[in-house]
């Protein structure tokens, strides 16, 4: 009896091995898959469940392991030759889920047997209803201002809230013209929110955008404002560099001190028009009036009176 069933058992074992080694199979584990792997950058802290759940779903889909949390692959019977593979993959997904939540939440999930149970428990505990979250998002959009943020950071925060709010909206399959009108209205709403939150220093470009007909898409408007911000940064850097250079060149930008024998201060702009001494090579005088050749006048700080010595025997 055992010998009769042996070929069938061997064939089933070979088939299960091919399933486990198939890269398209949910039972397949890559070399980089290990229990300490962190799939998402932001941990679940309670109030960020919606964004965390979406990020985690995408990460598990990329790993071909979403079926272990959505209930598609339930626990198989111990007699199934793939039972060991299911236990291994389920434990791996549990480890990834525990690595993606805060320590306090992870402690409360430690003794759950399946990844599906953990997924359902997190959704029941932290998933907010649509209406409260929509209200919260719209409140944040109303109060969001650029303030001390640069334009890119401000736009990124707006975009994050817009995308999350859009996720709550029903998806329409209508291809009529009303959908295009709705898309134009939504784009206009995005543009208005973006312009309303900008600092008053962008009032001029705001007025230019509002005069456009038809109005550009929000990504183009954002690009225009970023270019304006960069132009201001360039002008600011040039102005600052000019001030630094002039402050280190001389006590006054239009006055330079002439070193050596001269008649005082002169305008740098007229330096090329002044005569140059052939003896000391300093501008402002000629050799027939050079102090180094003829001596300094009594009013000059370097003037030294001649001393006469008398020898008496």
Coordinates of C-alpha atoms in Angstrom, one line a residue:
X1 CA 0.0 0.0 0.0
X2 CA 2.8 2.4 0.9
X3 CA 4.6 1.5 -2.3
X4 CA 1.5 2.1 -4.4
X5 CA 1.1 5.6 -2.9
X6 CA 4.8 6.5 -3.1
X7 CA 4.9 7.7 -6.8
X8 CA 1.9 10.0 -6.2
X9 CA 3.5 11.4 -3.0
X10 CA 6.7 12.0 -4.8
X11 CA 5.0 13.8 -7.7
X12 CA 3.1 16.0 -5.2
X13 CA 6.3 16.8 -3.3
X14 CA 8.0 17.8 -6.6
X15 CA 5.0 20.0 -7.5
X16 CA 5.1 21.8 -4.1
X17 CA 8.8 22.4 -4.5
X18 CA 8.2 24.0 -7.9
X19 CA 5.6 26.2 -6.4
X20 CA 7.8 27.4 -3.6
X21 CA 10.7 28.1 -6.0
X22 CA 8.5 30.0 -8.5
X23 CA 9.1 33.7 -8.1
X24 CA 5.5 34.5 -9.0
X25 CA 4.2 32.4 -6.2
X26 CA 3.1 33.9 -2.9
X27 CA 5.2 31.2 -1.1
X28 CA 8.4 32.5 -2.8
X29 CA 10.9 34.3 -0.5
X30 CA 13.8 36.3 -1.9
X31 CA 17.3 36.3 -0.5
X32 CA 16.7 39.7 1.0
X33 CA 13.5 38.8 2.8
X34 CA 14.2 38.4 6.5
X35 CA 12.2 39.1 9.7
X36 CA 14.0 42.3 10.5
X37 CA 13.0 44.0 7.2
X38 CA 11.2 47.4 7.4
X39 CA 8.9 47.9 4.5
X40 CA 7.6 51.4 5.2
X41 CA 9.3 54.6 6.3
X42 CA 6.6 55.8 8.7
X43 CA 5.5 53.6 11.6
X44 CA 1.8 53.3 12.6
X45 CA 1.2 55.5 15.6
X46 CA -2.6 55.4 15.6
X47 CA -3.7 58.6 13.9
X48 CA -1.9 57.9 10.6
X49 CA -3.6 54.6 9.8
X50 CA -5.0 55.6 6.4
X51 CA -1.7 56.6 4.9
X52 CA 0.1 53.7 6.7
X53 CA -2.3 51.1 5.5
X54 CA -1.9 52.3 1.9
X55 CA 1.8 52.3 2.1
X56 CA 1.9 48.9 3.7
X57 CA -0.5 47.4 1.2
X58 CA 1.8 48.6 -1.7
X59 CA 4.9 47.2 0.0
X60 CA 3.2 43.8 0.6
X61 CA 1.9 43.8 -3.0
X62 CA 5.5 44.4 -4.2
X63 CA 6.6 41.4 -2.1
X64 CA 3.6 39.3 -3.4
X65 CA 2.5 38.8 0.2
X66 CA -0.7 40.9 0.3
X67 CA -2.7 37.6 0.1
X68 CA -1.6 36.7 3.6
X69 CA -3.3 39.8 5.1
X70 CA -6.4 40.2 3.0
X71 CA -7.7 36.7 3.7
X72 CA -7.0 35.1 0.3
X73 CA -4.5 32.6 1.6
X74 CA -5.9 31.2 4.8
X75 CA -4.2 28.7 7.0
X76 CA -3.9 25.3 5.2
X77 CA -4.3 21.9 6.9
X78 CA -1.2 20.3 8.4
X79 CA -1.6 17.4 5.9
X80 CA -1.0 19.8 3.0
X81 CA 2.6 19.7 1.7
X82 CA 2.5 23.5 1.4
X83 CA 1.6 23.9 5.1
X84 CA 5.2 24.5 6.1
X85 CA 5.7 27.1 3.4
X86 CA 2.5 28.8 4.5
X87 CA 3.7 28.9 8.2
X88 CA 7.0 30.3 7.1
X89 CA 5.5 33.1 4.9
X90 CA 2.9 33.9 7.5
X91 CA 5.5 34.3 10.2
X92 CA 7.6 36.5 7.9
X93 CA 4.6 38.8 7.1
X94 CA 3.8 39.0 10.9
X95 CA 7.4 40.2 11.5
X96 CA 7.1 42.8 8.8
X97 CA 3.9 44.1 10.3
X98 CA 5.4 44.3 13.8
X99 CA 8.4 46.2 12.4
X100 CA 6.0 48.8 10.9
X101 CA 4.1 49.8 14.0
X102 CA 5.1 51.5 17.3
X103 CA 6.4 49.4 20.1
X104 CA 3.3 49.8 22.2
X105 CA 1.1 48.6 19.3
X106 CA 3.5 45.8 18.5
X107 CA 3.3 44.5 22.1
X108 CA -0.5 44.1 21.8
X109 CA -0.1 42.1 18.6
X110 CA 2.6 39.7 19.6
X111 CA 0.4 36.7 20.4
X112 CA -1.9 36.8 17.3
X113 CA -1.4 33.7 15.2
X114 CA -1.9 35.0 11.6
X115 CA -1.0 38.1 9.7
X116 CA -4.7 38.3 8.6
X117 CA -5.8 38.6 12.3
X118 CA -3.3 41.4 12.9
X119 CA -4.5 43.3 9.8
X120 CA -8.1 43.1 10.8
X121 CA -7.3 44.1 14.4
X122 CA -5.4 47.2 13.3
X123 CA -8.2 48.2 10.9
X124 CA -10.9 47.9 13.6
X125 CA -8.8 49.8 16.1
X126 CA -7.4 52.7 14.1
X127 CA -9.4 53.1 10.9
X128 CA -11.4 56.3 11.1
X129 CA -14.7 56.8 9.4
X130 CA -14.7 58.7 6.1
X131 CA -16.6 61.7 7.4
X132 CA -14.4 62.6 10.4
X133 CA -11.2 62.2 8.4
X134 CA -12.6 64.2 5.4
X135 CA -13.5 67.0 7.9
X136 CA -10.0 66.9 9.4
X137 CA -8.3 67.1 6.0
X138 CA -10.4 70.0 4.8
X139 CA -9.7 71.8 8.1
X140 CA -6.0 71.3 7.6
X141 CA -6.2 72.6 4.0
X142 CA -8.1 75.7 5.1
X143 CA -5.5 76.7 7.7
X144 CA -2.4 75.7 5.8
X145 CA -0.1 78.7 5.0
X146 CA 3.4 78.9 3.5
X147 CA 4.8 80.9 6.4
X148 CA 8.5 80.0 6.9
X149 CA 8.4 77.1 4.5
X150 CA 9.9 77.2 1.0
X151 CA 7.5 76.8 -1.9
X152 CA 8.4 73.1 -2.5
X153 CA 7.7 72.1 1.1
X154 CA 4.5 74.0 1.2
X155 CA 3.3 72.5 -2.1
X156 CA 4.3 69.0 -1.0
X157 CA 2.1 69.3 2.2
X158 CA -0.8 70.5 0.1
X159 CA -0.3 67.6 -2.4
X160 CA -0.3 65.0 0.4
X161 CA -3.6 66.2 1.8
X162 CA -5.1 66.5 -1.7
X163 CA -4.2 62.9 -2.6
X164 CA -5.5 61.5 0.7
X165 CA -8.8 63.4 0.2
X166 CA -9.0 62.2 -3.3
X167 CA -8.7 58.6 -2.1
X168 CA -12.1 59.1 -0.2
X169 CA -13.9 60.2 -3.4
X170 CA -15.9 57.6 -5.3
X171 CA -14.4 56.5 -8.6
X172 CA -16.7 57.3 -11.6
X173 CA -16.7 55.2 -14.7
X174 CA -18.5 57.8 -16.7
X175 CA -16.7 59.1 -19.8
X176 CA -19.1 61.9 -20.6
X177 CA -18.1 65.6 -20.8
X178 CA -19.2 66.2 -17.2
X179 CA -16.1 64.4 -15.9
X180 CA -13.9 66.8 -17.8
X181 CA -15.8 69.7 -16.3
X182 CA -15.3 68.2 -12.8
X183 CA -11.6 67.8 -13.4
X184 CA -11.2 71.4 -14.4
X185 CA -13.1 72.5 -11.4
X186 CA -11.0 70.4 -9.1
X187 CA -7.8 71.8 -10.7
X188 CA -9.1 75.3 -10.2
X189 CA -9.8 74.5 -6.5
X190 CA -6.2 73.2 -6.1
X191 CA -4.8 76.4 -7.7
X192 CA -6.9 78.7 -5.5
X193 CA -5.9 76.9 -2.3
X194 CA -2.2 77.0 -3.4
X195 CA -2.3 80.7 -4.2
X196 CA -4.3 81.6 -1.0
X197 CA -1.6 80.1 1.2
X198 CA 1.4 81.8 -0.4
X199 CA 3.1 84.6 1.4
X200 CA 2.2 88.2 0.4
X201 CA 5.6 88.5 -1.3
X202 CA 4.2 86.5 -4.2
X203 CA 1.3 88.9 -4.7
X204 CA 2.4 89.9 -8.1
X205 CA 2.7 86.4 -9.6
X206 CA -0.5 85.5 -7.9
X207 CA -2.3 88.3 -9.7
X208 CA -0.7 87.1 -13.0
X209 CA -2.0 83.6 -12.5
X210 CA -5.5 84.8 -11.7
X211 CA -5.6 86.7 -15.0
X212 CA -4.9 83.6 -17.0
X213 CA -7.8 82.2 -19.1
X214 CA -7.9 79.2 -19.2
X215 CA -6.1 78.7 -16.0
X216 CA -3.1 76.3 -16.1
X217 CA -2.9 73.0 -14.3
X218 CA -1.6 73.1 -10.7
X219 CA 1.7 71.5 -11.6
X220 CA 2.5 74.4 -14.0
X221 CA 1.4 77.0 -11.5
X222 CA 3.8 75.4 -8.9
X223 CA 6.6 75.5 -11.5
X224 CA 6.1 79.2 -12.2
X225 CA 6.2 80.1 -8.5
X226 CA 9.3 78.0 -7.9
X227 CA 11.0 79.8 -10.8
X228 CA 10.1 83.1 -9.2
X229 CA 11.6 81.9 -5.9
X230 CA 14.8 80.8 -7.5
X231 CA 15.2 84.1 -9.3
X232 CA 14.8 86.0 -6.0
X233 CA 17.4 83.7 -4.5
X234 CA 19.9 84.4 -7.3
X235 CA 19.4 88.2 -7.0
X236 CA 19.8 88.0 -3.3
X237 CA 23.0 86.0 -3.6
X238 CA 24.4 88.5 -6.1
X239 CA 23.5 91.5 -4.0
X240 CA 25.0 89.9 -0.9
X241 CA 28.2 89.1 -2.7
X242 CA 28.6 92.6 -4.1
X243 CA 28.1 94.1 -0.6
X244 CA 30.7 91.7 0.9
X245 CA 33.2 92.5 -1.8
X246 CA 32.8 96.3 -1.4
X247 CA 33.0 96.2 2.3
X248 CA 36.4 94.4 2.2
X249 CA 37.9 96.4 -0.6
X250 CA 38.1 99.9 1.1
X251 CA 36.5 102.0 3.8
X252 CA 34.4 103.7 1.2
X253 CA 33.5 102.2 -2.2
X254 CA 34.6 105.3 -4.2
X255 CA 37.7 106.3 -2.3
X256 CA 41.1 104.6 -2.2
X257 CA 44.2 105.6 -0.3
X258 CA 47.3 106.2 -2.4
X259 CA 50.3 104.6 -0.8
X260 CA 53.6 106.4 -1.0
X261 CA 54.3 110.0 -2.0
X262 CA 51.1 111.7 -3.2
X263 CA 48.9 114.7 -2.6
X264 CA 46.3 112.7 -0.7
X265 CA 43.2 110.8 -1.8
X266 CA 41.9 110.5 -5.3
X267 CA 39.0 109.0 -7.1
X268 CA 39.6 105.4 -8.3
X269 CA 37.7 106.1 -11.4
X270 CA 40.2 108.7 -12.5
X271 CA 43.3 106.7 -11.7
X272 CA 44.2 106.1 -15.3
X273 CA 44.2 109.9 -16.0
X274 CA 46.8 110.8 -13.4
X275 CA 50.5 111.1 -14.2
X276 CA 52.9 108.5 -12.9
X277 CA 56.4 109.2 -11.4
X278 CA 59.3 107.6 -13.4
X279 CA 61.3 107.3 -10.2
X280 CA 59.0 105.8 -7.5
X281 CA 56.3 104.6 -10.1
X282 CA 53.4 106.0 -7.9
X283 CA 50.6 107.9 -9.6
X284 CA 49.7 111.5 -8.9
X285 CA 53.0 113.3 -9.5
X286 CA 56.0 113.4 -11.7
X287 CA 59.7 112.9 -11.0
X288 CA 60.4 116.7 -10.8
X289 CA 58.1 116.8 -7.8
X290 CA 58.9 113.4 -6.2
X291 CA 59.5 113.7 -2.5
X292 CA 61.9 110.7 -2.6
X293 CA 64.2 112.7 -4.9
X294 CA 63.7 116.3 -3.5
X295 CA 62.7 115.7 0.1
X296 CA 59.5 116.1 2.0
X297 CA 58.0 119.5 2.7
X298 CA 57.7 120.7 6.3
X299 CA 54.0 120.0 6.4
X300 CA 54.5 116.3 5.5
X301 CA 54.7 113.7 8.4
X302 CA 57.9 112.3 7.1
X303 CA 59.7 115.7 6.9
X304 CA 63.0 115.8 8.8
X305 CA 64.9 119.1 9.2
X306 CA 68.5 119.1 8.3
X307 CA 70.9 119.1 11.2
X308 CA 74.2 121.1 11.0
X309 CA 77.2 120.0 13.0
X310 CA 80.1 122.3 13.9
X311 CA 83.6 121.0 14.8
X312 CA 85.6 123.2 17.1
X313 CA 89.1 122.5 17.9

